[in-house]
Amino acid sequence: MNRSEPLARMSLRVEQDIFAVRQLGREVARAVGLESQDQTRVATALSEVCRVLLVAGADTDVTFRVESYGVPALQVTMAHSAAGGSSRLAEQLQLVGRLVDTMEVDDGGIGTTVRMARRLPSGAPVLTSTKMDEIRAALAQHVPGTPLDELAVQNQQLIAALDEVRAQRDDLARLNAELEETNRGVMALYHQLSDELEETNRGVVALYAELDEKSVQLRAASEAKSRFLANVSHELRAPVTAIIGLGRLMTDSSSDELTVDQQRQVDLIRSSASDLLSLVNGLLDLAKAEAGRLEPTWSEVDLKAMFGQLRGTLRPLATRPEVEFVVDEPTVPTLRSDEVLLAQVLRNLLTNALKFTESGSVRLSVRPIGADVEFVVADTGTGIPSELHERIFEEFYQVPGSMSVSGRGTGLGLPYARRLAGILGGGLRVASTPGTGSTFTLQLPAADQSAADKTSEPAS
Ligand code: ADP
């Protein structure tokens, strides 16, 4: 005997047979290893199909087999001798089909075949041919019980099913309660988080308001400082100029002759007054630039002429033979800018370079970089430690211990130069290594800035 040979078969002719088929179905399901719920499913599906087929009239042969549906499955074939009506049958059995894995209705030449299958669980015992033979033998011994017996079995199954439903309902209720609890926890956490967020937001808003207020105060303070500097320096200029003039008069040949001591003292007064005047002038320039009172006058600047002028006016400062002072021929012929302000920045940078270079060279050049033009003042002087590269642009800051070759400065040249660079629409930066030299780069836009300037806020 082989595997595909039926495990059991039965004929369905009268109503009583439905019970017998049902019982046999459950027995076969149990024998092949289906679980108790699946046994009931198969039995119920079978009795429903049988009921429908019996109503349709004619005899039905019911055959039980184990077939492969990917995995082994119990297959029940019900061959009904009346042909036709398969589509109606399929419709009637649609609901029943849910009890098993597959349910097919076929119209074969001699009749209609209903085939349903339920897969065996993975833990079911392996059905070797010996095992199959044993099952066949056992089923052959099966004596169908009375309808009353079947009713009793059905009742028991119903009670078991109801028990299970109740257990599932209890489980569900418990799960729901847990879920509700979790939800409450999540909601509480959410509320707490959103409260905290709101609190933080309020703090941030307050902080911003405070920051705004502080920056308004800061702007007001800076304006007051510029106004004060402008006024004081302006007021100081006249008396300081007078002191220089008077000093000159006292040492004039037409004045009474002074003793050597007096001459030395008057010279000291004059040189101190000159220092003071350059400080006052520097402060006034810076204050004007900071107050936005410097309005650039835009024009097409001839760089060749400007470089020539710088070469001429600064050569007298390059007194040391060890320092080569070079102003390159400009590779950019003209630039739209403010001639006076641009020359002022370059003069400041070149004066510094000459001041802080003992030997080597000081060189001015200009080059186009993308949409910008860069003026480069490079020297081989003392250099500036990298941590001070930004500090030297602060008012009055001078690198401690940096020895100028020619006299003390005011510490206002670089902050002023950077201001002017900003007013001209560009920037000023430094690269420097102590002992090697410094390179100051003034970067200006090559495009016309006067149009952009007109749209900017008018200076107050
Ligand atoms: P001043 O030259 O009048 O002191 P600046 O604002 O022009 O003021 O420069 C500030 C300081 O930066 C200088 O005192 C000097 O210490 C340093 N510095 C500026 N240019 C150079 C340079 N080319 N080489 C070395 N140090 C420089």
Coordinates of C-alpha atoms and ligand atoms in Angstrom, one line a residue:
M1 CA 0.0 0.0 0.0
N2 CA 1.3 3.5 -0.7
R3 CA 0.8 7.0 0.7
S4 CA -1.8 8.3 -1.9
E5 CA -4.1 5.4 -1.2
P6 CA -7.2 6.7 0.7
L7 CA -7.0 6.5 4.5
A8 CA -10.8 6.0 4.6
R9 CA -13.8 6.4 2.4
M10 CA -17.6 6.5 2.9
S11 CA -20.8 7.1 1.0
L12 CA -23.3 9.8 1.8
R13 CA -26.9 8.8 0.9
V14 CA -29.3 9.7 3.7
E15 CA -29.3 12.3 6.4
Q16 CA -28.0 9.9 9.1
D17 CA -24.8 9.6 7.1
I18 CA -24.0 13.2 7.8
F19 CA -23.3 12.3 11.4
A20 CA -21.3 9.3 10.4
V21 CA -19.2 11.3 8.0
R22 CA -18.7 14.0 10.6
Q23 CA -17.5 11.4 13.1
L24 CA -15.2 9.7 10.7
G25 CA -13.8 13.1 9.6
R26 CA -12.9 13.9 13.2
E27 CA -11.4 10.5 13.7
V28 CA -9.2 10.8 10.6
A29 CA -8.2 14.3 11.6
R30 CA -7.1 13.1 15.0
A31 CA -5.3 10.1 13.6
V32 CA -3.2 12.2 11.2
G33 CA -2.2 14.5 14.0
L34 CA -4.4 17.6 13.6
E35 CA -5.0 19.5 16.9
S36 CA -8.3 19.3 18.7
Q37 CA -9.6 22.6 17.4
D38 CA -8.6 21.7 13.9
Q39 CA -10.4 18.3 14.3
T40 CA -13.6 20.2 15.1
R41 CA -13.0 22.6 12.1
V42 CA -12.6 19.7 9.7
A43 CA -15.7 17.8 11.2
T44 CA -17.8 20.9 11.0
A45 CA -16.8 21.8 7.5
L46 CA -17.5 18.2 6.4
S47 CA -21.0 18.1 7.9
E48 CA -21.8 21.4 6.3
V49 CA -20.6 20.3 2.9
C50 CA -22.5 17.0 3.3
R51 CA -25.7 18.9 4.3
V52 CA -25.5 21.1 1.2
L53 CA -24.7 18.2 -1.1
L54 CA -27.6 16.1 0.3
V55 CA -30.0 18.9 -0.3
A56 CA -28.8 18.9 -3.9
G57 CA -29.8 15.2 -4.2
A58 CA -27.8 12.2 -5.5
D59 CA -25.0 10.2 -3.8
T60 CA -21.7 11.4 -2.7
D61 CA -18.4 9.5 -2.2
V62 CA -16.3 10.9 0.6
T63 CA -12.5 10.0 0.5
F64 CA -9.8 10.9 3.0
R65 CA -6.1 11.2 2.0
V66 CA -2.9 12.8 3.1
E67 CA -1.5 14.9 0.3
S68 CA 1.2 17.5 0.0
Y69 CA 0.2 21.1 0.0
G70 CA 3.7 22.4 0.4
V71 CA 3.5 20.6 3.7
P72 CA 1.5 17.4 4.4
A73 CA -2.2 18.1 4.6
L74 CA -5.4 16.1 5.2
Q75 CA -7.4 16.2 2.0
V76 CA -11.1 15.3 1.8
T77 CA -12.6 14.7 -1.6
M78 CA -16.4 14.6 -2.0
A79 CA -17.4 13.3 -5.4
H80 CA -21.1 14.1 -6.0
S81 CA -22.7 12.2 -8.8
A82 CA -25.0 15.1 -9.9
A83 CA -23.2 17.4 -12.4
G84 CA -23.6 21.1 -12.9
G85 CA -24.3 23.9 -10.3
S86 CA -20.7 24.1 -9.2
S87 CA -20.7 27.9 -9.1
R88 CA -23.8 28.0 -6.9
L89 CA -22.3 25.4 -4.7
A90 CA -19.0 27.4 -4.4
E91 CA -21.1 30.4 -3.3
Q92 CA -23.0 28.4 -0.7
L93 CA -19.7 26.9 0.7
Q94 CA -17.8 30.2 0.8
L95 CA -18.3 30.7 4.6
V96 CA -17.5 27.0 5.3
G97 CA -14.3 27.4 3.3
R98 CA -12.9 29.6 6.1
L99 CA -12.8 26.5 8.4
V100 CA -10.1 24.8 6.3
D101 CA -7.0 26.0 4.3
T102 CA -8.4 25.3 0.8
M103 CA -11.9 24.6 -0.5
E104 CA -12.4 24.0 -4.3
V105 CA -15.5 23.1 -6.2
D106 CA -15.0 21.4 -9.7
D107 CA -17.4 20.3 -12.4
G108 CA -15.9 17.0 -13.6
G109 CA -17.6 15.2 -16.6
I110 CA -19.5 12.8 -14.4
G111 CA -20.4 15.0 -11.5
T112 CA -19.3 17.8 -9.1
T113 CA -16.2 17.4 -6.8
V114 CA -15.7 19.3 -3.6
R115 CA -12.1 19.2 -2.4
M116 CA -10.9 20.7 0.9
A117 CA -7.7 20.4 2.8
R118 CA -6.2 21.4 6.2
R119 CA -2.4 21.4 6.6
L120 CA -0.9 19.3 9.4
P121 CA 0.9 21.2 12.1
S122 CA 4.7 21.2 12.0
G123 CA 4.8 19.2 15.2
A124 CA 2.6 16.4 13.9
P125 CA 4.2 12.9 13.9
V126 CA 5.8 11.9 10.6
L127 CA 3.4 9.8 8.5
T128 CA 5.6 6.9 7.3
S129 CA 3.8 4.2 5.1
T130 CA 3.8 1.9 8.1
K131 CA 2.1 4.6 10.2
M132 CA -0.4 5.2 7.4
D133 CA -1.2 1.5 7.3
E134 CA -1.8 1.5 11.0
I135 CA -4.1 4.5 10.7
R136 CA -6.0 2.7 7.9
A137 CA -6.4 -0.4 10.0
A138 CA -7.6 1.6 13.0
L139 CA -10.1 3.6 10.9
A140 CA -11.4 0.4 9.4
Q141 CA -12.4 -0.7 13.0
H142 CA -14.3 2.6 13.5
V143 CA -17.9 2.0 14.3
P144 CA -20.1 5.1 13.7
G145 CA -22.0 6.2 16.8
T146 CA -25.6 7.2 17.0
P147 CA -26.7 10.8 16.2
L148 CA -27.2 11.2 20.0
D149 CA -23.5 10.2 20.6
E150 CA -22.5 12.8 18.0
L151 CA -24.7 15.4 19.6
A152 CA -23.0 14.8 23.0
V153 CA -19.6 15.1 21.3
Q154 CA -20.7 18.3 19.6
N155 CA -21.9 19.7 22.9
Q156 CA -18.6 19.0 24.6
Q157 CA -16.8 20.7 21.7
L158 CA -19.1 23.6 22.0
I159 CA -18.4 23.9 25.8
A160 CA -14.7 23.7 25.1
A161 CA -15.0 26.4 22.4
L162 CA -17.0 28.6 24.7
D163 CA -14.4 28.2 27.4
E164 CA -11.7 29.1 25.0
V165 CA -13.7 32.2 23.8
R166 CA -14.2 33.3 27.5
A167 CA -10.5 32.8 28.2
Q168 CA -9.6 34.8 25.1
R169 CA -12.1 37.5 26.1
D170 CA -10.5 37.7 29.6
D171 CA -7.1 37.9 28.0
L172 CA -8.3 40.7 25.8
A173 CA -9.8 42.6 28.7
R174 CA -6.5 42.3 30.6
L175 CA -4.6 43.4 27.6
N176 CA -7.0 46.3 27.1
A177 CA -6.5 47.3 30.7
E178 CA -2.7 47.2 30.3
L179 CA -3.0 49.2 27.1
E180 CA -5.1 51.8 28.8
E181 CA -2.6 52.0 31.7
T182 CA 0.3 52.4 29.2
N183 CA -1.7 55.0 27.3
R184 CA -2.3 56.9 30.5
G185 CA 1.5 56.8 31.2
V186 CA 2.3 57.9 27.7
M187 CA -0.2 60.8 27.9
A188 CA 1.2 61.8 31.3
L189 CA 4.8 61.8 29.9
Y190 CA 3.6 63.7 26.8
H191 CA 1.9 66.3 28.9
Q192 CA 5.0 66.6 31.1
L193 CA 7.3 66.9 28.0
S194 CA 5.1 69.5 26.3
D195 CA 4.9 71.5 29.6
E196 CA 8.7 71.4 29.8
L197 CA 9.0 72.3 26.1
E198 CA 6.6 75.3 26.7
E199 CA 8.6 76.4 29.7
T200 CA 11.8 76.1 27.7
N201 CA 10.3 78.0 24.8
R202 CA 9.1 80.8 27.2
G203 CA 12.7 81.0 28.5
V204 CA 14.1 81.2 25.0
V205 CA 11.7 83.9 24.0
A206 CA 12.5 85.9 27.1
L207 CA 16.2 85.4 26.5
Y208 CA 15.9 86.6 22.9
A209 CA 14.0 89.7 24.1
E210 CA 16.7 90.4 26.6
L211 CA 19.3 89.8 23.9
D212 CA 17.5 92.3 21.6
E213 CA 17.4 94.8 24.4
K214 CA 21.1 94.3 25.2
S215 CA 22.1 94.8 21.5
V216 CA 20.0 98.0 21.3
Q217 CA 21.8 99.2 24.5
L218 CA 25.2 98.1 23.0
R219 CA 24.5 100.0 19.8
A220 CA 23.5 103.1 21.8
A221 CA 26.7 102.8 23.9
S222 CA 28.9 102.4 20.8
E223 CA 27.3 105.4 19.2
A224 CA 27.8 107.4 22.3
K225 CA 31.4 106.4 22.4
S226 CA 31.9 107.4 18.8
R227 CA 30.2 110.7 19.4
F228 CA 32.3 111.3 22.5
L229 CA 35.6 110.5 20.7
A230 CA 34.6 112.6 17.7
N231 CA 33.8 115.6 19.9
V232 CA 36.8 115.3 22.2
S233 CA 39.3 114.8 19.4
H234 CA 37.7 117.6 17.4
E235 CA 38.0 119.9 20.4
L236 CA 41.5 118.8 21.2
R237 CA 42.8 119.4 17.6
A238 CA 42.8 123.2 17.8
P239 CA 44.7 123.6 21.1
V240 CA 47.3 120.9 20.1
T241 CA 47.9 122.5 16.8
A242 CA 48.3 125.8 18.6
I243 CA 50.9 124.3 20.9
I244 CA 52.9 123.0 17.9
G245 CA 52.6 126.4 16.3
L246 CA 53.8 128.2 19.5
G247 CA 56.6 125.8 19.9
R248 CA 57.7 126.5 16.4
L249 CA 57.5 130.2 17.0
M250 CA 59.6 130.0 20.2
T251 CA 62.4 128.2 18.4
D252 CA 62.1 130.5 15.4
S253 CA 65.2 132.5 14.6
S254 CA 63.2 135.8 15.0
S255 CA 62.4 134.9 18.6
D256 CA 64.6 135.5 21.6
E257 CA 67.4 133.1 21.8
L258 CA 66.7 130.1 24.2
T259 CA 69.2 128.4 26.4
V260 CA 70.2 124.9 25.3
D261 CA 68.1 123.5 28.1
Q262 CA 65.1 125.6 27.1
Q263 CA 65.6 124.6 23.4
R264 CA 65.6 120.9 24.4
Q265 CA 62.4 121.3 26.5
V266 CA 60.6 123.2 23.7
D267 CA 61.6 120.4 21.2
L268 CA 60.2 117.9 23.6
I269 CA 56.9 119.8 23.9
R270 CA 56.7 120.0 20.1
S271 CA 57.3 116.3 19.5
S272 CA 54.8 115.3 22.3
A273 CA 52.3 117.7 20.8
S274 CA 52.8 116.1 17.3
D275 CA 52.3 112.6 18.8
L276 CA 49.1 113.9 20.4
L277 CA 47.9 115.4 17.2
S278 CA 48.4 112.2 15.2
L279 CA 46.5 110.3 18.0
V280 CA 43.7 112.9 17.9
N281 CA 43.6 112.7 14.1
G282 CA 43.5 108.9 14.3
L283 CA 40.7 109.0 16.8
L284 CA 38.7 111.4 14.8
D285 CA 39.1 109.3 11.6
L286 CA 38.0 106.2 13.4
A287 CA 35.1 107.8 15.1
K288 CA 33.9 109.2 11.8
A289 CA 34.2 105.8 10.1
E290 CA 32.4 104.1 13.0
A291 CA 29.6 106.6 13.1
G292 CA 29.0 105.9 9.4
R293 CA 29.8 109.5 8.5
L294 CA 32.3 108.5 5.9
E295 CA 30.5 108.4 2.5
P296 CA 32.8 106.9 -0.1
T297 CA 33.0 108.8 -3.4
W298 CA 32.9 106.1 -6.1
S299 CA 35.0 106.6 -9.2
E300 CA 37.1 104.6 -11.6
V301 CA 40.5 104.5 -9.8
D302 CA 43.6 104.3 -11.9
L303 CA 45.7 101.8 -9.9
K304 CA 48.8 102.5 -11.9
A305 CA 48.7 106.1 -10.9
M306 CA 47.9 105.3 -7.3
F307 CA 50.7 102.8 -7.0
G308 CA 53.1 105.3 -8.4
Q309 CA 52.0 107.9 -5.8
L310 CA 52.4 105.4 -3.0
R311 CA 55.8 104.5 -4.3
G312 CA 56.8 108.1 -4.3
T313 CA 55.4 109.2 -0.9
L314 CA 56.5 106.1 1.1
R315 CA 60.0 105.8 -0.4
P316 CA 61.3 108.4 2.2
L317 CA 60.1 106.1 5.0
A318 CA 62.1 103.2 3.5
T319 CA 65.4 104.5 4.8
R320 CA 67.1 101.3 5.7
P321 CA 69.3 99.9 3.0
E322 CA 68.6 96.3 4.2
V323 CA 64.9 96.7 3.3
E324 CA 63.9 96.5 -0.3
F325 CA 60.7 98.5 -0.9
V326 CA 58.8 97.2 -4.0
V327 CA 55.6 98.4 -5.4
D328 CA 54.7 96.0 -8.3
E329 CA 53.1 97.2 -11.5
P330 CA 49.4 96.6 -11.0
T331 CA 48.0 93.6 -13.0
V332 CA 44.5 95.1 -12.6
P333 CA 44.5 98.5 -14.4
T334 CA 41.5 100.1 -12.8
L335 CA 39.0 99.5 -10.0
R336 CA 35.7 101.2 -9.1
S337 CA 36.3 102.4 -5.5
D338 CA 37.0 105.5 -3.4
E339 CA 40.5 106.7 -4.3
V340 CA 41.2 108.5 -1.1
L341 CA 40.0 105.7 1.3
L342 CA 41.7 103.0 -0.7
A343 CA 45.0 104.8 -0.7
Q344 CA 44.6 105.4 3.0
V345 CA 44.3 101.7 3.7
L346 CA 47.3 100.8 1.6
R347 CA 49.3 103.6 3.1
N348 CA 48.6 102.4 6.6
L349 CA 49.5 98.8 5.7
L350 CA 52.7 99.8 4.0
T351 CA 53.7 102.2 6.8
N352 CA 53.3 99.4 9.3
A353 CA 55.2 97.0 7.1
L354 CA 58.1 99.5 6.9
K355 CA 57.9 100.1 10.6
F356 CA 58.2 96.5 11.6
T357 CA 60.7 95.2 9.1
E358 CA 64.4 95.4 9.9
S359 CA 65.7 93.6 6.8
G360 CA 64.4 91.9 3.7
S361 CA 61.6 93.4 1.7
V362 CA 58.2 95.1 1.8
R363 CA 56.1 94.5 -1.3
L364 CA 52.7 95.8 -2.5
S365 CA 50.9 93.9 -5.3
V366 CA 47.4 93.5 -6.6
R367 CA 45.8 90.4 -8.2
P368 CA 42.3 89.5 -9.4
I369 CA 40.7 86.5 -7.5
G370 CA 37.4 85.4 -9.0
A371 CA 34.9 88.3 -8.7
D372 CA 37.3 90.1 -6.2
V373 CA 40.5 92.1 -6.4
E374 CA 43.1 91.5 -3.7
F375 CA 45.8 94.0 -2.6
V376 CA 48.6 92.3 -0.8
V377 CA 51.1 94.0 1.4
A378 CA 53.8 91.4 2.3
D379 CA 56.9 92.0 4.5
T380 CA 59.7 90.0 6.0
G381 CA 59.5 91.7 9.4
T382 CA 59.0 90.7 13.0
G383 CA 55.7 88.9 12.3
I384 CA 52.7 88.5 14.7
P385 CA 51.9 85.5 16.9
S386 CA 48.8 83.7 15.5
E387 CA 46.7 84.2 18.8
L388 CA 47.0 88.0 18.3
H389 CA 45.9 88.1 14.6
E390 CA 42.5 89.4 15.6
R391 CA 43.6 91.5 18.5
I392 CA 45.7 93.8 16.4
F393 CA 42.5 95.0 14.8
E394 CA 41.3 96.3 18.2
E395 CA 41.6 100.0 19.0
F396 CA 44.9 100.9 20.8
Y397 CA 46.2 97.3 20.7
Q398 CA 49.9 96.9 20.1
V399 CA 51.7 93.6 20.2
P400 CA 53.6 93.6 23.5
G401 CA 57.4 93.9 22.9
S402 CA 57.1 94.5 19.2
M403 CA 59.8 97.0 18.4
S404 CA 59.0 99.4 15.7
V405 CA 62.0 100.5 13.6
S406 CA 60.8 104.1 13.6
G407 CA 58.9 105.5 16.6
R408 CA 55.8 104.5 18.5
G409 CA 52.4 104.3 16.8
T410 CA 48.9 104.9 18.2
G411 CA 47.4 101.5 17.8
L412 CA 44.6 103.0 15.7
G413 CA 45.9 102.3 12.1
L414 CA 44.7 98.7 11.7
P415 CA 41.2 99.2 13.2
Y416 CA 40.7 102.2 11.0
A417 CA 42.0 100.3 7.9
R418 CA 39.6 97.5 8.6
R419 CA 36.7 99.9 9.0
L420 CA 37.6 101.5 5.7
A421 CA 37.8 98.1 4.0
G422 CA 34.3 97.4 5.2
I423 CA 33.0 100.8 3.9
L424 CA 34.6 99.9 0.5
G425 CA 32.6 96.7 0.5
G426 CA 35.4 94.3 1.3
G427 CA 37.6 93.0 4.2
L428 CA 41.1 93.0 5.6
R429 CA 42.9 89.9 6.9
V430 CA 46.3 88.9 8.1
A431 CA 48.6 85.9 7.8
S432 CA 51.8 86.1 9.8
T433 CA 54.5 84.0 11.4
P434 CA 56.7 85.5 14.1
G435 CA 60.3 85.9 12.8
T436 CA 59.3 85.3 9.1
G437 CA 57.0 88.2 8.2
S438 CA 53.4 89.3 7.7
T439 CA 51.0 89.4 4.8
F440 CA 48.0 91.8 5.0
T441 CA 45.4 91.2 2.3
L442 CA 42.8 93.8 1.4
Q443 CA 40.0 92.1 -0.6
L444 CA 37.6 94.3 -2.5
P445 CA 34.8 93.4 -4.9
A446 CA 35.7 94.1 -8.5
A447 CA 32.1 94.8 -9.4
D448 CA 30.6 98.3 -9.0
Q449 CA 29.8 98.9 -5.4
S450 CA 28.3 102.4 -5.8
A451 CA 24.9 101.0 -7.0
A452 CA 24.8 98.7 -3.9
D453 CA 25.8 101.6 -1.8
K454 CA 22.9 103.7 -3.0
T455 CA 20.4 101.1 -1.8
S456 CA 22.0 100.8 1.6
E457 CA 20.7 102.8 4.5
P458 CA 21.7 106.5 4.5
A459 CA 24.4 107.3 7.0
S460 CA 23.2 109.1 10.1
Ligands
ADP1 P1 50.4 101.1 15.2 O1 51.1 100.6 14.1 O2 50.1 102.6 15.2 O3 50.9 100.7 16.5 P2 48.3 99.6 14.1 O4 46.9 99.5 14.5 O5 48.6 99.9 12.8 O6 48.9 100.5 15.2 O7 49.0 98.2 14.5 C1 48.7 97.6 15.7 C2 49.9 96.6 16.1 O8 49.9 95.5 15.2 C3 51.2 97.3 15.9 O9 51.6 98.0 17.1 C4 52.1 96.1 15.8 O10 52.4 95.5 17.0 C5 51.3 95.1 15.0 N1 51.6 95.2 13.5 C6 50.9 95.9 12.6 N2 51.4 95.7 11.4 C7 52.5 94.9 11.5 C8 53.5 94.3 10.7 N3 53.4 94.6 9.4 N4 54.4 93.5 11.2 C9 54.4 93.3 12.5 N5 53.6 93.8 13.4 C10 52.6 94.6 12.9

